[in-house]
Structure formats: structure tokens, C-alpha cells
XYZ file of C-alpha atoms in Angstrom:
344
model
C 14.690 1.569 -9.842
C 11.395 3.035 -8.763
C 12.120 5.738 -5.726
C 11.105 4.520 -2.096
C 10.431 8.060 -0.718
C 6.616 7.890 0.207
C 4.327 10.979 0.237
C 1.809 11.720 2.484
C -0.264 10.979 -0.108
C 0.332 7.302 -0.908
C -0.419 6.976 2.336
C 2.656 5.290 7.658
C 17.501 2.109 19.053
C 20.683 0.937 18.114
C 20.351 -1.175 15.387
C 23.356 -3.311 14.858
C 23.009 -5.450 17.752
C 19.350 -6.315 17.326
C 18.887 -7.069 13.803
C 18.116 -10.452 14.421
C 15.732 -9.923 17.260
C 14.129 -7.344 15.116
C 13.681 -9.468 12.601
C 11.994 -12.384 14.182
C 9.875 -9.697 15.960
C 8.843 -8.223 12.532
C 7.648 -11.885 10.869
C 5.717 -12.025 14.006
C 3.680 -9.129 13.601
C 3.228 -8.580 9.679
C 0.296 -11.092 9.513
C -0.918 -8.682 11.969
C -0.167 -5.551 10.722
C -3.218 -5.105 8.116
C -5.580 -5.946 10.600
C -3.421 -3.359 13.167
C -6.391 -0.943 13.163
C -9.167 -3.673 14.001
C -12.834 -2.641 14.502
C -15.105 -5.469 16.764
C -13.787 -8.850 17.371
C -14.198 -11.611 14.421
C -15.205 -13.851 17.443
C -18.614 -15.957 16.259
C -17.931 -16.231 13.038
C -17.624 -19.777 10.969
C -15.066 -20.985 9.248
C -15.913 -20.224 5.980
C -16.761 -16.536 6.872
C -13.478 -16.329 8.520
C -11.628 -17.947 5.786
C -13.963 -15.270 3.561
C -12.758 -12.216 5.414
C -9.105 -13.313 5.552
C -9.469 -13.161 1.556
C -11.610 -10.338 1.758
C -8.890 -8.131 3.387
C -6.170 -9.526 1.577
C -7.789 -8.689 -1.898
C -8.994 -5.299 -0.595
C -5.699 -4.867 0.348
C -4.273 -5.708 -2.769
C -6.703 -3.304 -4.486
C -8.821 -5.904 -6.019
C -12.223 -6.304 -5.969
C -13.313 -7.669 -2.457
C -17.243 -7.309 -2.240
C -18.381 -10.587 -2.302
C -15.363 -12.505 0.198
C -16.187 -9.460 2.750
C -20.138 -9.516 2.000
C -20.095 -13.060 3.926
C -17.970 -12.117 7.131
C -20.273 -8.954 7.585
C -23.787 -11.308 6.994
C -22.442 -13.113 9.753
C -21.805 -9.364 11.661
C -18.529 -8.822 11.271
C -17.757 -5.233 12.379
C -14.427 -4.981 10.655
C -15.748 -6.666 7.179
C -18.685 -4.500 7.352
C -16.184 -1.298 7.618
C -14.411 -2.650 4.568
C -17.365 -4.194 2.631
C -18.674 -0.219 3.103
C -15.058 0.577 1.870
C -15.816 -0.593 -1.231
C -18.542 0.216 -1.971
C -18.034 3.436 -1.415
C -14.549 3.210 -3.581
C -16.539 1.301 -6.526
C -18.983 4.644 -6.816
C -16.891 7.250 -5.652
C -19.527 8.134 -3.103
C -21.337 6.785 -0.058
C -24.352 4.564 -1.487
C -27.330 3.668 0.321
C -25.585 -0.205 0.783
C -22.650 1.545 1.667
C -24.263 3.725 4.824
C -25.726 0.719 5.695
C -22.523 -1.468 6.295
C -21.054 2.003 7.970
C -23.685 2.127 10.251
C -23.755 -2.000 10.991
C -19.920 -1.471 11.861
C -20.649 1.816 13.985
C -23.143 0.485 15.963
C -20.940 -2.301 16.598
C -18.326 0.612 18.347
C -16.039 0.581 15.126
C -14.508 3.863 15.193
C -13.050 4.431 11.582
C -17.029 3.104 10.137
C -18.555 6.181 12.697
C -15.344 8.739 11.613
C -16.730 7.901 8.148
C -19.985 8.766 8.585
C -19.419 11.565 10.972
C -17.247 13.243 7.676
C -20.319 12.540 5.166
C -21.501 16.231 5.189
C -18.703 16.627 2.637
C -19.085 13.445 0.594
C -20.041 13.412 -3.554
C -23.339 12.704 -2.325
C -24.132 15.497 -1.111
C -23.103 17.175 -4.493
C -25.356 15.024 -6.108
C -28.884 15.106 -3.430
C -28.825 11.228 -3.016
C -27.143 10.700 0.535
C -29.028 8.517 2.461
C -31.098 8.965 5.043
C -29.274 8.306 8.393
C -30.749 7.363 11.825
C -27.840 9.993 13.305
C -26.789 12.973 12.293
C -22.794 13.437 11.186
C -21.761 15.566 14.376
C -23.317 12.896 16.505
C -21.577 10.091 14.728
C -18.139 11.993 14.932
C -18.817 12.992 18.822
C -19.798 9.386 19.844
C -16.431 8.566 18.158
C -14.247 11.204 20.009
C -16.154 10.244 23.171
C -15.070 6.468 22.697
C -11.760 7.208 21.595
C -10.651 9.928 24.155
C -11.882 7.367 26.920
C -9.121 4.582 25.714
C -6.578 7.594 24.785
C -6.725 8.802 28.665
C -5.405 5.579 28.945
C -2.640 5.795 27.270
C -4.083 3.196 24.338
C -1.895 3.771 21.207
C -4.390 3.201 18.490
C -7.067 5.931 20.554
C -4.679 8.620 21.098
C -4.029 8.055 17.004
C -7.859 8.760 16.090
C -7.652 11.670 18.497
C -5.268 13.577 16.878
C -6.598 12.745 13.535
C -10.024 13.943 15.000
C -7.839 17.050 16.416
C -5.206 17.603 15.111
C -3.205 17.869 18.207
C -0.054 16.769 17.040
C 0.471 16.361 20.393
C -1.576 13.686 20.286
C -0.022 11.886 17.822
C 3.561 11.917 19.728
C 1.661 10.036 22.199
C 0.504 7.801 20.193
C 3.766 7.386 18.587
C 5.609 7.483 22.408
C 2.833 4.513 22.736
C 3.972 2.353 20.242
C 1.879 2.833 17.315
C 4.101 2.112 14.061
C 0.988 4.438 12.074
C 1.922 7.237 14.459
C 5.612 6.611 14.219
C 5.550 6.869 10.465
C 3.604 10.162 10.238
C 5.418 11.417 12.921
C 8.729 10.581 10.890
C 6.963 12.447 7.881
C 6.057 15.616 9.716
C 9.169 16.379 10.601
C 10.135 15.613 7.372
C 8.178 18.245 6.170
C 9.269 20.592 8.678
C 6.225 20.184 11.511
C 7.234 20.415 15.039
C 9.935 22.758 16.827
C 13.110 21.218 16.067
C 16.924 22.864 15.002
C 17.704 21.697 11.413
C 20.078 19.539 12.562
C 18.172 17.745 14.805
C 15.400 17.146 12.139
C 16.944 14.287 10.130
C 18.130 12.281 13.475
C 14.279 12.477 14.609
C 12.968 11.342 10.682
C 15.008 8.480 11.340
C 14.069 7.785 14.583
C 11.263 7.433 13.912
C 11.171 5.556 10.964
C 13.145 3.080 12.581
C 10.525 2.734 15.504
C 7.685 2.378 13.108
C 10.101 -0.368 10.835
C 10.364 -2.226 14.032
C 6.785 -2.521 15.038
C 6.266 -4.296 11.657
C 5.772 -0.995 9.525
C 6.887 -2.259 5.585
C 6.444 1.714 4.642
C 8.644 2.833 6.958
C 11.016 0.090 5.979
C 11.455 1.284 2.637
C 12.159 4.815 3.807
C 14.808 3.327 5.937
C 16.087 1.620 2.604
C 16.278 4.928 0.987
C 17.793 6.564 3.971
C 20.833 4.028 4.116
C 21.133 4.041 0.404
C 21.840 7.608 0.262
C 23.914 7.245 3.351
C 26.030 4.527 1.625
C 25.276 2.280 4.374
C 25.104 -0.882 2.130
C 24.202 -3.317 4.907
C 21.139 -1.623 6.543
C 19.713 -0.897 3.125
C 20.051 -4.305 2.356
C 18.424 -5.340 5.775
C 15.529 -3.125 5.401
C 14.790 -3.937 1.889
C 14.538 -7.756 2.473
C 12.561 -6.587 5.505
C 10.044 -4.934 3.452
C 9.872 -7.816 1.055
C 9.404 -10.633 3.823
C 6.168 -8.507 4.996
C 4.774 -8.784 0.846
C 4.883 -5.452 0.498
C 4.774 -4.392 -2.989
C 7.722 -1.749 -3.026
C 9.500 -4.429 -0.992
C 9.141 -6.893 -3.042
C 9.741 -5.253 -6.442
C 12.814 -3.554 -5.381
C 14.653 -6.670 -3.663
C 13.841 -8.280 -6.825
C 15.367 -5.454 -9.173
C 18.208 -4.966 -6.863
C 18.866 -8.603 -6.961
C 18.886 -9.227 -10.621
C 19.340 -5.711 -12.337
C 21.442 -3.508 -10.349
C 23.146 -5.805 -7.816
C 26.996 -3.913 -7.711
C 24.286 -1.001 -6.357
C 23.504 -2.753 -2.401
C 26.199 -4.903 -2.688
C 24.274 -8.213 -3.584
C 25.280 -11.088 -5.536
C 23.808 -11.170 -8.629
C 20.836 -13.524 -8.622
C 18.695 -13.402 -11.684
C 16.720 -16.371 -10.425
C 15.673 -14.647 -6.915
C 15.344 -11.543 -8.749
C 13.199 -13.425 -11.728
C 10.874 -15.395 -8.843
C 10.247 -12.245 -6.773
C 9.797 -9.944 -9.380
C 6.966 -12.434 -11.491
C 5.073 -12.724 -7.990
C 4.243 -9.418 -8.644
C 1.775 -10.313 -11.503
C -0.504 -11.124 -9.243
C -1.224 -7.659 -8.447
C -3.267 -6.959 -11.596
C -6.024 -5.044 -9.749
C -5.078 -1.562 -9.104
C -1.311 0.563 -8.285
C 1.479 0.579 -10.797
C 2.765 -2.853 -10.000
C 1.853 -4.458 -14.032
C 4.044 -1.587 -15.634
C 7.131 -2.735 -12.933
C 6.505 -6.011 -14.622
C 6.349 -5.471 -17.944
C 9.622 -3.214 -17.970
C 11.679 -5.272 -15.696
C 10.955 -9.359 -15.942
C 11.754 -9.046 -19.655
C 15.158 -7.145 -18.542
C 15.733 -9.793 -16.184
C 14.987 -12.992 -18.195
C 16.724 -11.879 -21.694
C 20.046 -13.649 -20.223
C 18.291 -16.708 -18.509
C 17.439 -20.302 -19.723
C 14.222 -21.779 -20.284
C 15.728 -24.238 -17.215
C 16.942 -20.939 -15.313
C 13.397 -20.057 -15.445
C 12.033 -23.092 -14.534
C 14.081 -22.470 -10.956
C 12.529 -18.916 -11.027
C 9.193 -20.199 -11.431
C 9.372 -22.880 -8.682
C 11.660 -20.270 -6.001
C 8.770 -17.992 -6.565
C 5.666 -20.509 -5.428
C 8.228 -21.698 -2.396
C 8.445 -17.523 -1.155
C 4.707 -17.198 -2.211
C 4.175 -20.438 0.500
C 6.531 -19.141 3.359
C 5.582 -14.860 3.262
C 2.594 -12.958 3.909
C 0.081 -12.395 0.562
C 1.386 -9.250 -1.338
C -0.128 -5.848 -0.307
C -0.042 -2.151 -1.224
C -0.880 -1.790 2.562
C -2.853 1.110 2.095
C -4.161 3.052 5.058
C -7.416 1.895 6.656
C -8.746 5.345 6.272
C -7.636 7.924 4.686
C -7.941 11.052 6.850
């Protein structure tokens, strides 16, 4: 099975009497959580450029092209689709365009904070390697001081998502225990990963109690990464039933890892969590995966395990694969690699 520790890279409290509160609480806030970092309000726009954003951001999120879905919802001034619609652009030529500053700067005049971070850090983009940046009605230090202005304003108020952008503006880890102490699953997981990798002041044997921790905070506020690293966590542990737990988790948010590895765990390696084998669940959740032919390693997953799975099934066992998977396609959130909104 593919391993669910997370680098920085890829980059994001007792438990056994809560599950089920938990878990209600978590199905409440996934369709939030890729919108968690949003820029203005989507307030005034249609229908259609609503609908067109939703798909925007799921597609963008699933590392498929998104330009055109997010090009209506910022037309009709958008601050978070013109963030993303920049996002892409930017992506699709490895360097800040002349479109792409000008969806930036839409999105950063509208107060959007990761669009202004963006073009505060352009001094160091490809395009100044290459003498075509363009030209810009504000220089890079005022973009990035107009963001730490904003930012420290809502973080002196204890906001969760402000004190965030201040430490990455910072680095004040201090800042991001805040955060973290605020409620921010983002926080929570890279708090979780920096004292992983040894950040902070704490006695060895207090370090893996305060990964977990945190993990476990960030898991509950809806976090699928920091579900997964609970599912490694327990796995190693031997604690059968919270892998299990988190691993479903993870797959009821549509979270790629989630979803592959509740499928392989159903079907391939089931003695492993303790499941029942089910090559059907395993079959449906696995082939959902397909979808995800844009970007990330999901289509190799595929090709080496639905074969794996399906050599012992019928053509009617399939059948029942086929229609499970459109019934958990109807009731979970759209698949996602949840990637970061920025990456710092």
C-alpha cells in the first residue's frame, strides 16, 4: 500500500468517546474545507458563475485544468476565482504572466491576502530570470506590507486564519501556535509536522504525544491530511480501530490518499486493519479514482491495483462495483488532492 506519511513538501482530546460526534462534525465541514482559506465573499455572483466556480475549484483542486470554469466567477469579480484563475495561469507557464498579474492584482485589490502575498514574493519569480514581469501599479514590498498590515490587524484579534499568514509572513512560530491554539486545522497540521521534525523546545518523549496532538486537532477540524497521518500513526501503533476510523474519515472527505487506501485495504490487504474483505467496496472506491486523470500519481494506483482487485470478481460482481461506486460518488464530497492554497 502506498505510505500515508506526508512531507512538508506535498503540502497540513480523548477520542473514544467522541467518535461519533467527530464524525458528524467532520461531514459538516469538508465541503468547507477547500474553500477554508477564502479570499472576498462570492456574494453577487449568478448562478451560473457560482455553479462555474464551484467546478472551477473542484477541478483546480483535482489538478485539472480549471481556466475557463474560474475565468467566469472572476468576470463577474470574484476575488477568490480571480486568486485561483491567477493560480493557473501562473502554474500553466511556470511563471507570473501578464494575465496572471492581472487576476493577482483584481483579487488584491479586492483585500485577498494570499493574491497580494503572491505578488509581494514576485521579485523572485521565473520572470524575473527571463526580463518579462509585468509592469505593476505597486511595488512587491508594498504589496507584502499592505498584506502584513491587514493580516496583523485580524491576528491581534485572535483570528485563526490571520495569525496563520503572519507567521508564514514571519516566521514566528509563535505565531503559528496561535493560530493552531485558535483552531486552524492548517496550523494544527504544520504544527504536528514541526515537531515532527524536531522544531520547538520539547524532551524527546514529549515530542510524539504533541505530533499526535496535534494531528488529531487538525483531523477534527475537517483536516483529510492529518487524517491519514493519524491512520499511519495507529497502524504502527497496532491500534486497529482508530486506523480504521481515520482512514474511512479521510475517504468520506474525497481525499485521494483516503480514498485509495480504504479501497486497497478493503479489497487487497483486509486481515491488515481488520476489515472484512470486500472486493466490491474496494473495486467501487478504488475505480472512482479514474477520474483523477489530470495531475498526482492517482492513474498508476489504478492501473496496479483495480486489475489486482477484479482478477477474482464476476462480470455481475462488477456490475455491483460499478453501481456502489456512482451511489458514494452521489453521497461524498468530489475527489481532491487538497493541495495547499499557497504554497509558502
Amino acid at each position: 500500500s502506498r505510505d500515508t506519511t506526508a512531507s512538508m513538501g506535498t503540502l497540513y482530546k480523548n477520542q473514544s468517546r467522541t467518535n461519533n460526534f467527530y464524525s458528524m462534525k467532520i461531514l459538516r465541514i469538508i465541503a468547507l474545507f477547500a474553500l477554508f482559506f477564502s479570499g472576498a465573499s462570492c456574494a453577487g455572483l449568478t448562478v451560473v458563475e457560482q455553479a462555474a466556480k464551484t467546478r472551477g475549484l473542484m477541478l483546480f483542486n483535482q489538478y485539472k485544468g480549471a481556466q475557463s470554469e474560474l475565468r467566469i466567477a472572476a468576470e463577474g469579480g470574484d476575488a477568490e476565482a480571480q486568486f485561483y484563475l491567477a493560480e493557473e495561469l501562473h502554474k500553466e507557464k511556470q511563471h507570473i504572466t501578464i494575465e496572471a498579474y492581472k487576476w493577482y492584482e483584481a483579487a488584491a485589490e479586492q483585500g485577498d491576502l494570499y493574491a497580494m502575498i503572491r505578488l509581494g514574493r514576485s521579485n523572485s519569480d521565473q520572470c524575473r530570470t527571463m526580463n518579462n514581469c509585468p509592469s505593476q501599479k505597486k511595488k512587491p514590498k508594498e504589496w507584502l506590507a499592505e498584506a502584513t498590515t491587514i493580516a496583523k490587524e485580524k491576528a491581534d484579534q485572535g483570528d485563526a486564519e490571520s495569525l496563520y499568514i503572519m507567521y508564514e509572513l514571519t516566521a514566528d512560530r509563535k505565531l503559528l501556535e496561535k493560530s493552531a491554539n485558535a483552531g486552524s486545522p492548517v496550523a494544527q497540521y504544520r504544527m504536528a509536522i514541526g515537531d515532527r521534525q524536531g522544531e520547538g523546545f520539547l524532551l524527546p518523549w514529549k515530542r510524539q504525544q504533541s505530533v499526535e496532538t496535534w494531528f488529531l486537532a487538525s483531523a477534527k477540524g475537517g483536516n483529510p491530511k492529518a487524517m491519514m497521518q493519524l491512520f499511519g500513526i495507529y497502524r504502527e501503533k497496532g491500534n486497529l480501530e482508530q486506523a480504521r476510523y481515520w482512514v474511512e474519515q479521510a475517504a468520506s472527505t474525497g481525499y485521494e490518499s483516503g480514498v485509495y487506501n480504504y479501497g486497497y485495504f478493503s479489497a487487497v490487504e483486509p486481515n491488515t486493519l481488520g476489515f472484512t474483505m470486500d472486493k466490491t467496496k474496494g473495486y467501487a472506491l478504488i475505480s472512482l479514482l479514474k477520474e483523477l486523470d489530470g495531475g498526482g500519481t492517482a492513474q498508476v494506483d489504478v492501473e496496479e491495483t483495480l486489475p489486482q482487485i477484479a482478477k477474482d470478481m464476476t462480470p455481475k460482481d462488477i456490475e455491483h462495483a460499478t453501481q456502489l461506486a456512482k451511489k458514494w460518488k452521489n453521497e461524498h464530497p468530489p475527489l481532491s488532492f487538497y493541495p495547499e492554497k499557497i504554497d509558502f
